[in-house]
mmCIF file of C-alpha atoms and ligand atoms in Angstrom:
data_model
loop_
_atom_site.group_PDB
_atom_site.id
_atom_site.type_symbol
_atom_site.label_atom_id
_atom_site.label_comp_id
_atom_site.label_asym_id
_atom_site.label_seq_id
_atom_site.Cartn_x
_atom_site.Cartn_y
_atom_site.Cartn_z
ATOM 1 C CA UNK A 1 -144.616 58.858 -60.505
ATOM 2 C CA UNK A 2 -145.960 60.055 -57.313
ATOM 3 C CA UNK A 3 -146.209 57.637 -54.077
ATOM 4 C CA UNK A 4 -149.105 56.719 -52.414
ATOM 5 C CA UNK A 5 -151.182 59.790 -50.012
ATOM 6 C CA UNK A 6 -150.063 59.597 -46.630
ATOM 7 C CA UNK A 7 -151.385 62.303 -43.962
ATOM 8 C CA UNK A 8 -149.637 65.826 -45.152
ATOM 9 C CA UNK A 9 -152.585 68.112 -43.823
ATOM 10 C CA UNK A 10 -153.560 68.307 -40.333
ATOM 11 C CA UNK A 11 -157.169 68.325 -38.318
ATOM 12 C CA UNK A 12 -156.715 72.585 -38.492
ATOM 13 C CA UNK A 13 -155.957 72.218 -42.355
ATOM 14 C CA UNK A 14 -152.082 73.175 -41.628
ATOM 15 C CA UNK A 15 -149.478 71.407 -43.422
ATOM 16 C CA UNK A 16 -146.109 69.967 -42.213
ATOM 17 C CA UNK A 17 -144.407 72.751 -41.436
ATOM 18 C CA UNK A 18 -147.330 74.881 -40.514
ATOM 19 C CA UNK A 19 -148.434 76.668 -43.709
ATOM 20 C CA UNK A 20 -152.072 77.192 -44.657
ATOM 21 C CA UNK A 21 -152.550 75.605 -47.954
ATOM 22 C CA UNK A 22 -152.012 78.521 -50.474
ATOM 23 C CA UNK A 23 -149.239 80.208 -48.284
ATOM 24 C CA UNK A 24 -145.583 80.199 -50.014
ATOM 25 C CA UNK A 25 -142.058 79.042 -48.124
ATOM 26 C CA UNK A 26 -140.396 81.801 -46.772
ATOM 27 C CA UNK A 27 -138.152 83.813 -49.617
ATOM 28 C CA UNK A 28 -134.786 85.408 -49.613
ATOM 29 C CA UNK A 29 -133.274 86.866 -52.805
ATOM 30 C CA UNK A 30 -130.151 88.393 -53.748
ATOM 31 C CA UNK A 31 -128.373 90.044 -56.754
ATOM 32 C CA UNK A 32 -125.262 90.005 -57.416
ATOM 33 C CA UNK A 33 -122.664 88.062 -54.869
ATOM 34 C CA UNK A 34 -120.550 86.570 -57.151
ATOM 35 C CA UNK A 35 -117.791 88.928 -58.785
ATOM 36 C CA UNK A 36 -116.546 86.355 -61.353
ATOM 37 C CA UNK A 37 -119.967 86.298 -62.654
ATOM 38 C CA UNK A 38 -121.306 88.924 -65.520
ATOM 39 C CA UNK A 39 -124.701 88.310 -63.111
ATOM 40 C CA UNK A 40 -125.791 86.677 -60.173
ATOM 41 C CA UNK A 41 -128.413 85.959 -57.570
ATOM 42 C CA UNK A 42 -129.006 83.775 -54.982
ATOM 43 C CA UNK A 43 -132.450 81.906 -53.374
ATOM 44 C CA UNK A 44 -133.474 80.271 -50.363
ATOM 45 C CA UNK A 45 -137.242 79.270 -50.930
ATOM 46 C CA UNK A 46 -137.988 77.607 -47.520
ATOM 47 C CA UNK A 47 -134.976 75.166 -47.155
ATOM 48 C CA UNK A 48 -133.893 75.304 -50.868
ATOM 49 C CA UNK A 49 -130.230 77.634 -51.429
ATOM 50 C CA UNK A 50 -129.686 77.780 -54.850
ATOM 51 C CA UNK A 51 -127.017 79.877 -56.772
ATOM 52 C CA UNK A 52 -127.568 81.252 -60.457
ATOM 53 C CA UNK A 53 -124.183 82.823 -62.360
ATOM 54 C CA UNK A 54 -124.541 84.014 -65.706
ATOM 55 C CA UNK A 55 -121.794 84.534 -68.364
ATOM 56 C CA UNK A 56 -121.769 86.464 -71.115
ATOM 57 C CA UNK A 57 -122.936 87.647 -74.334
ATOM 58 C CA UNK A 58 -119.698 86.278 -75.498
ATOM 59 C CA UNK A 59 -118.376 84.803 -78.796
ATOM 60 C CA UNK A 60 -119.993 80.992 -78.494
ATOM 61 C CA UNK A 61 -117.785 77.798 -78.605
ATOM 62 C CA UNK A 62 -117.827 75.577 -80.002
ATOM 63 C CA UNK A 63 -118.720 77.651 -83.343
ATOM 64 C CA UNK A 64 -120.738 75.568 -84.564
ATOM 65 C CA UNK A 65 -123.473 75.981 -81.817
ATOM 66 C CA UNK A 66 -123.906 79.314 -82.984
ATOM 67 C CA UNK A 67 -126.811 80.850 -84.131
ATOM 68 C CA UNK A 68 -126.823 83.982 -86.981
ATOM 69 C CA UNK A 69 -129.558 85.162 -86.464
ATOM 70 C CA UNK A 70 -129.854 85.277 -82.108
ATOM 71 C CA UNK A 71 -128.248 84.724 -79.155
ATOM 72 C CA UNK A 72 -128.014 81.047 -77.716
ATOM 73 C CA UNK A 73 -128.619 80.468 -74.153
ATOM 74 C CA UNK A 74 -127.132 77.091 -72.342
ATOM 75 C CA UNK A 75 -128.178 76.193 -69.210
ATOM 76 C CA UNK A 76 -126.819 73.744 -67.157
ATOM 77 C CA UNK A 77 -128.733 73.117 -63.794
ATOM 78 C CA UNK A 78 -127.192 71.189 -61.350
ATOM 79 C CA UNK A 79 -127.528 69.521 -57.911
ATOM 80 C CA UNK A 80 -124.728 69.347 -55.684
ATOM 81 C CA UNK A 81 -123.755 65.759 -54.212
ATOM 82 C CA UNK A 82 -124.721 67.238 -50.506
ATOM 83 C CA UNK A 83 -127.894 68.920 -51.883
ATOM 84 C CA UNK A 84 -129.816 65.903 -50.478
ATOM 85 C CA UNK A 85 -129.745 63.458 -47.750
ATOM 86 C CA UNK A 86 -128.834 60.898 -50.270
ATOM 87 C CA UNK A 87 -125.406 61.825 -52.013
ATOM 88 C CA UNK A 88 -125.789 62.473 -55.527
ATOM 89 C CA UNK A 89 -123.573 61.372 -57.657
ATOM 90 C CA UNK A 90 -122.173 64.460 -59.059
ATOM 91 C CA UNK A 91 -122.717 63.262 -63.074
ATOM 92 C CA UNK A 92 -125.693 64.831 -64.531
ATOM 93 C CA UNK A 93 -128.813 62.860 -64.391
ATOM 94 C CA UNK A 94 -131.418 62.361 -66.829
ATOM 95 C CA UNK A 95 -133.378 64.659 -64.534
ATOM 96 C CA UNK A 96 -130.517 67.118 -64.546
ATOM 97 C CA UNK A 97 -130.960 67.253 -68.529
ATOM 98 C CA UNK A 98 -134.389 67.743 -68.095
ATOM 99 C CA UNK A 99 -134.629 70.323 -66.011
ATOM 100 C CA UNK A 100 -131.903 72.410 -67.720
ATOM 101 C CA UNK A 101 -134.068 72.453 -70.579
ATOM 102 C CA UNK A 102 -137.211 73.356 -69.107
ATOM 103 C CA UNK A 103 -135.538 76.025 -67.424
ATOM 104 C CA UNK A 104 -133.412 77.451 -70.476
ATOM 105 C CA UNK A 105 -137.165 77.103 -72.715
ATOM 106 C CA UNK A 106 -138.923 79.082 -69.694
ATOM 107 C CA UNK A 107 -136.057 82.226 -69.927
ATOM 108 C CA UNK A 108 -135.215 82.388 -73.913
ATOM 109 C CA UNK A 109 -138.363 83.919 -73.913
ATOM 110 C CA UNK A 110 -137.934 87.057 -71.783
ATOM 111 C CA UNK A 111 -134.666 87.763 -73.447
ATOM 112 C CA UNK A 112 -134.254 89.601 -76.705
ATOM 113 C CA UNK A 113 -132.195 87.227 -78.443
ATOM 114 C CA UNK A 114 -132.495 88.403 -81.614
ATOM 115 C CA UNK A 115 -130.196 91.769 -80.512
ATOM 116 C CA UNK A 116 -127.203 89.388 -79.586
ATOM 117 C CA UNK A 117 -126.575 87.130 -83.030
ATOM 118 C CA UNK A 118 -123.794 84.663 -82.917
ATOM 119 C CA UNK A 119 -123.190 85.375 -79.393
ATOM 120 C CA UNK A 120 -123.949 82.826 -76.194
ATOM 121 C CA UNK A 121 -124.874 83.086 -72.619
ATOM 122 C CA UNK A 122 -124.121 80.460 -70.068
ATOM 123 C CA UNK A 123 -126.284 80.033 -67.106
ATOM 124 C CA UNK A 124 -125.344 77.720 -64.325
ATOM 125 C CA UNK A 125 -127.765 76.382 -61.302
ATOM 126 C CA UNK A 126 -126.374 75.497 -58.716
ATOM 127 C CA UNK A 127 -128.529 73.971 -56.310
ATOM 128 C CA UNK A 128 -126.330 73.899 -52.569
ATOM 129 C CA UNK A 129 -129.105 72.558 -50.872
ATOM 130 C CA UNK A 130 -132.854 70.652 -51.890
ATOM 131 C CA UNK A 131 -136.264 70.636 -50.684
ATOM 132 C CA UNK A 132 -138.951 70.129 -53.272
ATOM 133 C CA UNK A 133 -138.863 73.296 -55.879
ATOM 134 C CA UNK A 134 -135.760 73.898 -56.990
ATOM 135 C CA UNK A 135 -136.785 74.143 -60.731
ATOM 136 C CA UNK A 136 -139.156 76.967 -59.782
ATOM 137 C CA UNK A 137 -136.520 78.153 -57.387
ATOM 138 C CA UNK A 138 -133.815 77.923 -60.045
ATOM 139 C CA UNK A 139 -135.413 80.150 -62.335
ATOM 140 C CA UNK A 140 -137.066 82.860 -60.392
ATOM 141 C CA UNK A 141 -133.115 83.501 -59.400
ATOM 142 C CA UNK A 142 -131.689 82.909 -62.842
ATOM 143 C CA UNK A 143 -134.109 85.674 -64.414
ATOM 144 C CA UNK A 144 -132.460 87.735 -61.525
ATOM 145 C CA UNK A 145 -128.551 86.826 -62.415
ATOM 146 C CA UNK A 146 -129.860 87.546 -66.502
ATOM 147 C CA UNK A 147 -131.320 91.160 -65.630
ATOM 148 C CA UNK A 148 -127.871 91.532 -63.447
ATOM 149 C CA UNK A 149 -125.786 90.859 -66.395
ATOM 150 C CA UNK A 150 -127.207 94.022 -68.192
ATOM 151 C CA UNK A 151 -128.704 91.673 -70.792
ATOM 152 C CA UNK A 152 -132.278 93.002 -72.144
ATOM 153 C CA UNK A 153 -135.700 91.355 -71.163
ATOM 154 C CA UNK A 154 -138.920 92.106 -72.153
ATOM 155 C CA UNK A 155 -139.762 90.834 -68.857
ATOM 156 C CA UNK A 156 -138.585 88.994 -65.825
ATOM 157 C CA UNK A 157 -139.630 85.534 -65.601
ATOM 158 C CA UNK A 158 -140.813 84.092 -61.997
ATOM 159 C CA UNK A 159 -141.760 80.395 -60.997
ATOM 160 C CA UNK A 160 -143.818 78.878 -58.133
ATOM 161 C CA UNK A 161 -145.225 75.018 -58.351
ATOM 162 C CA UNK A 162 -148.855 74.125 -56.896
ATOM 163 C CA UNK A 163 -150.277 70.892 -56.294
ATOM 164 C CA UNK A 164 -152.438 68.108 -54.412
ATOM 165 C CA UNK A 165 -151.735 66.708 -51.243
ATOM 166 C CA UNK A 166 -154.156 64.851 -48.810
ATOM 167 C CA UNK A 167 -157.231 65.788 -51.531
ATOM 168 C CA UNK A 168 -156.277 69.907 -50.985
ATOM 169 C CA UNK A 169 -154.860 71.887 -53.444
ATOM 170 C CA UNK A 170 -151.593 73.673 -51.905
ATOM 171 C CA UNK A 171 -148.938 76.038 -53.112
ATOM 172 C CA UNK A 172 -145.220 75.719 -52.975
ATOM 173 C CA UNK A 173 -144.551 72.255 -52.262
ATOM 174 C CA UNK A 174 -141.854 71.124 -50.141
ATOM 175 C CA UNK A 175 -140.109 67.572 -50.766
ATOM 176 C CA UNK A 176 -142.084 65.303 -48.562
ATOM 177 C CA UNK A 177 -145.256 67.209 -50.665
ATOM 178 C CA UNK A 178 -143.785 66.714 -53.501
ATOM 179 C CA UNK A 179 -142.976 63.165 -53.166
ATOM 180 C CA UNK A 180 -146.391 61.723 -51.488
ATOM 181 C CA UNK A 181 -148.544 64.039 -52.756
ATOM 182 C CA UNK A 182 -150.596 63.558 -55.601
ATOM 183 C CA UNK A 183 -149.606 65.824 -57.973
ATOM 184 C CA UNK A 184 -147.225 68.672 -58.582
ATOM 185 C CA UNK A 185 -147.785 71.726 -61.244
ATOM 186 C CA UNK A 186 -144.508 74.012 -61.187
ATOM 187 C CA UNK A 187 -145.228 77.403 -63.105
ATOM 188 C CA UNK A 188 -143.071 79.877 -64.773
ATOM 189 C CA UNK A 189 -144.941 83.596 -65.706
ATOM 190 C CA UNK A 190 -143.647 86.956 -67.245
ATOM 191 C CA UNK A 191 -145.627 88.690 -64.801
ATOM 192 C CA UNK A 192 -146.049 91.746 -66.963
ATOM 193 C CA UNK A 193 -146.402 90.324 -70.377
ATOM 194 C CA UNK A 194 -148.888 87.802 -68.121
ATOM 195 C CA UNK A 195 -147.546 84.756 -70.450
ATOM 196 C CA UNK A 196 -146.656 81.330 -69.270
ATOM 197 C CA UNK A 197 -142.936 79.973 -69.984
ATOM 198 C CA UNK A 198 -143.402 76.755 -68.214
ATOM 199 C CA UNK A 199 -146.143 74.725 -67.441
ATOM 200 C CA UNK A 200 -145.765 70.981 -65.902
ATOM 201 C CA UNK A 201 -147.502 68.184 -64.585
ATOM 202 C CA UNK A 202 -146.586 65.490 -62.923
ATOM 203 C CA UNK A 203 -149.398 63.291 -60.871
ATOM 204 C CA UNK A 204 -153.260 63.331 -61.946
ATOM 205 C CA UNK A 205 -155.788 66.187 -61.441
ATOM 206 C CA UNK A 206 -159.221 66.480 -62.822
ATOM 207 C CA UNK A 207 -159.221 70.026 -64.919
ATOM 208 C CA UNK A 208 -161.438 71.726 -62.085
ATOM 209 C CA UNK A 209 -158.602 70.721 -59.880
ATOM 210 C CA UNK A 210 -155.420 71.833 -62.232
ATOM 211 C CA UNK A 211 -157.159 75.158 -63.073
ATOM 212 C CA UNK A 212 -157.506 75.566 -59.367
ATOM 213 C CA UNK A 213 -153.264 74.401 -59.071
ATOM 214 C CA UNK A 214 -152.858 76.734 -61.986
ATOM 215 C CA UNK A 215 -154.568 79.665 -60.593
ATOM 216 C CA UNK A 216 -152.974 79.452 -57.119
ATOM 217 C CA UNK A 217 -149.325 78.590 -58.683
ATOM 218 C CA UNK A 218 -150.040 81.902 -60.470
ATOM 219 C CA UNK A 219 -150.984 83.965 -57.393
ATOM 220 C CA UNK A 220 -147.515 82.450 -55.939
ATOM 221 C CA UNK A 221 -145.277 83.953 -59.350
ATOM 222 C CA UNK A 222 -146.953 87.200 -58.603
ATOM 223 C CA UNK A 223 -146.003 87.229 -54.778
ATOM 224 C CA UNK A 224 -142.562 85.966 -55.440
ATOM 225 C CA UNK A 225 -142.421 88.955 -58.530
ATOM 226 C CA UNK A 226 -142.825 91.696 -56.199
ATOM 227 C CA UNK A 227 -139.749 90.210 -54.111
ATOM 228 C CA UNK A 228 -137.724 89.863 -57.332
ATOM 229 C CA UNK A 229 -138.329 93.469 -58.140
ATOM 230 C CA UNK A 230 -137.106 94.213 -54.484
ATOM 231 C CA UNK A 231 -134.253 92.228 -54.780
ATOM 232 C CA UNK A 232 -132.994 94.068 -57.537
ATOM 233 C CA UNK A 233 -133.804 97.499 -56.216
ATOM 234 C CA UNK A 234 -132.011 96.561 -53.359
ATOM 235 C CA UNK A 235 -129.252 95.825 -55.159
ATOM 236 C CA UNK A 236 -128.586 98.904 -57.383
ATOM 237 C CA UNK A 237 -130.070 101.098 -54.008
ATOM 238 C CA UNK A 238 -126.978 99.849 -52.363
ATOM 239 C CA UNK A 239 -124.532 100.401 -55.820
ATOM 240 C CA UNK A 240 -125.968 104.046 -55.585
ATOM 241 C CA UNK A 241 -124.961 104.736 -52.169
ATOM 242 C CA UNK A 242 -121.065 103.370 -52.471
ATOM 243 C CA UNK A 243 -120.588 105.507 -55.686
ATOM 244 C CA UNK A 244 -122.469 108.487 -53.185
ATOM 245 C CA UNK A 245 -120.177 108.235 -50.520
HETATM 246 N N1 LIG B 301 -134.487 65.013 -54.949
HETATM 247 C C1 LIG B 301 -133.655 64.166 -54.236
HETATM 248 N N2 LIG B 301 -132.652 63.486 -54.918
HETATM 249 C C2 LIG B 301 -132.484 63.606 -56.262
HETATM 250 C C3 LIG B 301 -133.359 64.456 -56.974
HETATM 251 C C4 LIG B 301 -134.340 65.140 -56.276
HETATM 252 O O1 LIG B 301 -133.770 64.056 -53.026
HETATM 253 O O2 LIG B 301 -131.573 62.987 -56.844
HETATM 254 C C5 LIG B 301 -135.533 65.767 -54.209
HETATM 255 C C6 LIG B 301 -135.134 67.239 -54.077
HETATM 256 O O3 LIG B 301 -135.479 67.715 -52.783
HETATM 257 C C7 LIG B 301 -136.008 67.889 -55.125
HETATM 258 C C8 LIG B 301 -137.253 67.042 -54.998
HETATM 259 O O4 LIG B 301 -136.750 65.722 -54.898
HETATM 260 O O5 LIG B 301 -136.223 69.253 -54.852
HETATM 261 C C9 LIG B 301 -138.224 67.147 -56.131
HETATM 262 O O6 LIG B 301 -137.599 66.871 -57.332
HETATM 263 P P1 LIG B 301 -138.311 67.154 -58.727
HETATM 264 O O7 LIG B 301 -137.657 66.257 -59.737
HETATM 265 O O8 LIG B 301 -139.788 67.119 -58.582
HETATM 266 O O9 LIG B 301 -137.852 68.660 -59.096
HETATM 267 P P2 LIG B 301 -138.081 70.023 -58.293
HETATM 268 O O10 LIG B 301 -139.404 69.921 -57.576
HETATM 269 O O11 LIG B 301 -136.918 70.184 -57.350
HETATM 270 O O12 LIG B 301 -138.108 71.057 -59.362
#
């Protein structure tokens, strides 16, 4: 449930921390920094650092979880105890549950499960540090760590929330936004397949104003795509030059 509207939008129509209403958090991306890891990628989306590590296609265990006829993916998505002013207790929450299974349901999707049967992946979020996002967050970087472990998509998968604070529809909400705001729409899109993985609303809109959330939340996936295809370009750029030299 959202709290009551306080003042989140200036006389100049800025917000908080000085964005115009449909402009996104600043983004950083990058494949592959942990070695353990089949694939990897990290995120900072404004103050959000999140971690994604993938394992696998291996054998799955317990057996029984297995699948014959695809690939299973579990996802566990978790928030560190320092992630937010208030410790967390480092059990999973409810919410934790949740989230992991929005965000697995918003990837199986891209992936061609059917190639892998029997087999598992695990994906782990790791959220270091939290500001409003970090399911959007978790999976534009977890499509990233997928594509790094070599396993085939039809399509990367991107996320980007929209919402309503002070009456305005904004994109990218940060924490405060996302707690006294009004509502909160976070998005997931295979950009090129243009097909929605996740779509969620928590708050009230009137439909004029969630196809306007919808529509801007999309224009964010498609911003945030283009750095996702950089991020990996970067990475493979730089593979190509060690083997070079
Ligand atoms: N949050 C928090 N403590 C918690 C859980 C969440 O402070 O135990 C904050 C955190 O900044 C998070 C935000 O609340 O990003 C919004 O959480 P929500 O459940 O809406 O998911 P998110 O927007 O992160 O996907």
């Amino acid at each position: 449930m959202k709290k009551k509207n306080k003042k989140l939008i200036d006389k100049k129509g800025l917000r908080m921390d000085g964005r115009k209403p449909d402009e996104l958090r600043s983004v950083k991306l990058e494949v592959g920094i942990l070695p353990n890891a089949d694939g990897s990628a990290y995120i900072e989306m404004g103050k959000n650092k999140i971690l994604a590590a993938v394992y696998g296609p291996k054998e799955m265990h317990p057996k029984h979880l297995a699948r014959s006829d695809r690939m299973v993916l579990r996802c566990r998505y978790h928030m560190a105890p320092f992630s937010v002013q208030e410790r967390k207790s480092p059990a999973p929450s409810r919410r934790e549950v949740e989230i992991s299974k929005v965000i697995r349901d918003s990837l199986v999707p891209a992936i061609f499960v059917e190639n892998y049967p029997r087999t598992g992946i695990d994906l782990f979020i790791e959220v270091l540090q939290a500001d409003g996002g970090t399911r959007c967050a978790g999976i534009t970087a977890a499509a990233l760590a997928i594509a790094e472990a070599g396993i085939p998509m039809r399509d990367l998968v991107v996320a980007c929330a929209a919402g309503k604070v002070d009456e305005t529809i904004v994109l990218d909400l940060m924490d405060t936004e996302d707690k006294v705001g009004s509502a909160d729409v976070p998005v997931a899109l295979m950009p090129n397949l243009n097909a929605i993985t996740l779509l969620q609303m928590d708050g009230i809109l009137n439909p004029d104003e969630f196809e306007e959330a919808l529509n801007l939340a999309l224009k964010g996936c498609k911003k945030i795509y283009e750095m996702q295809r950089e991020a990996l370009k970067t990475k493979y750029v730089n593979l190509k030059e060690v083997e070079e030299q």
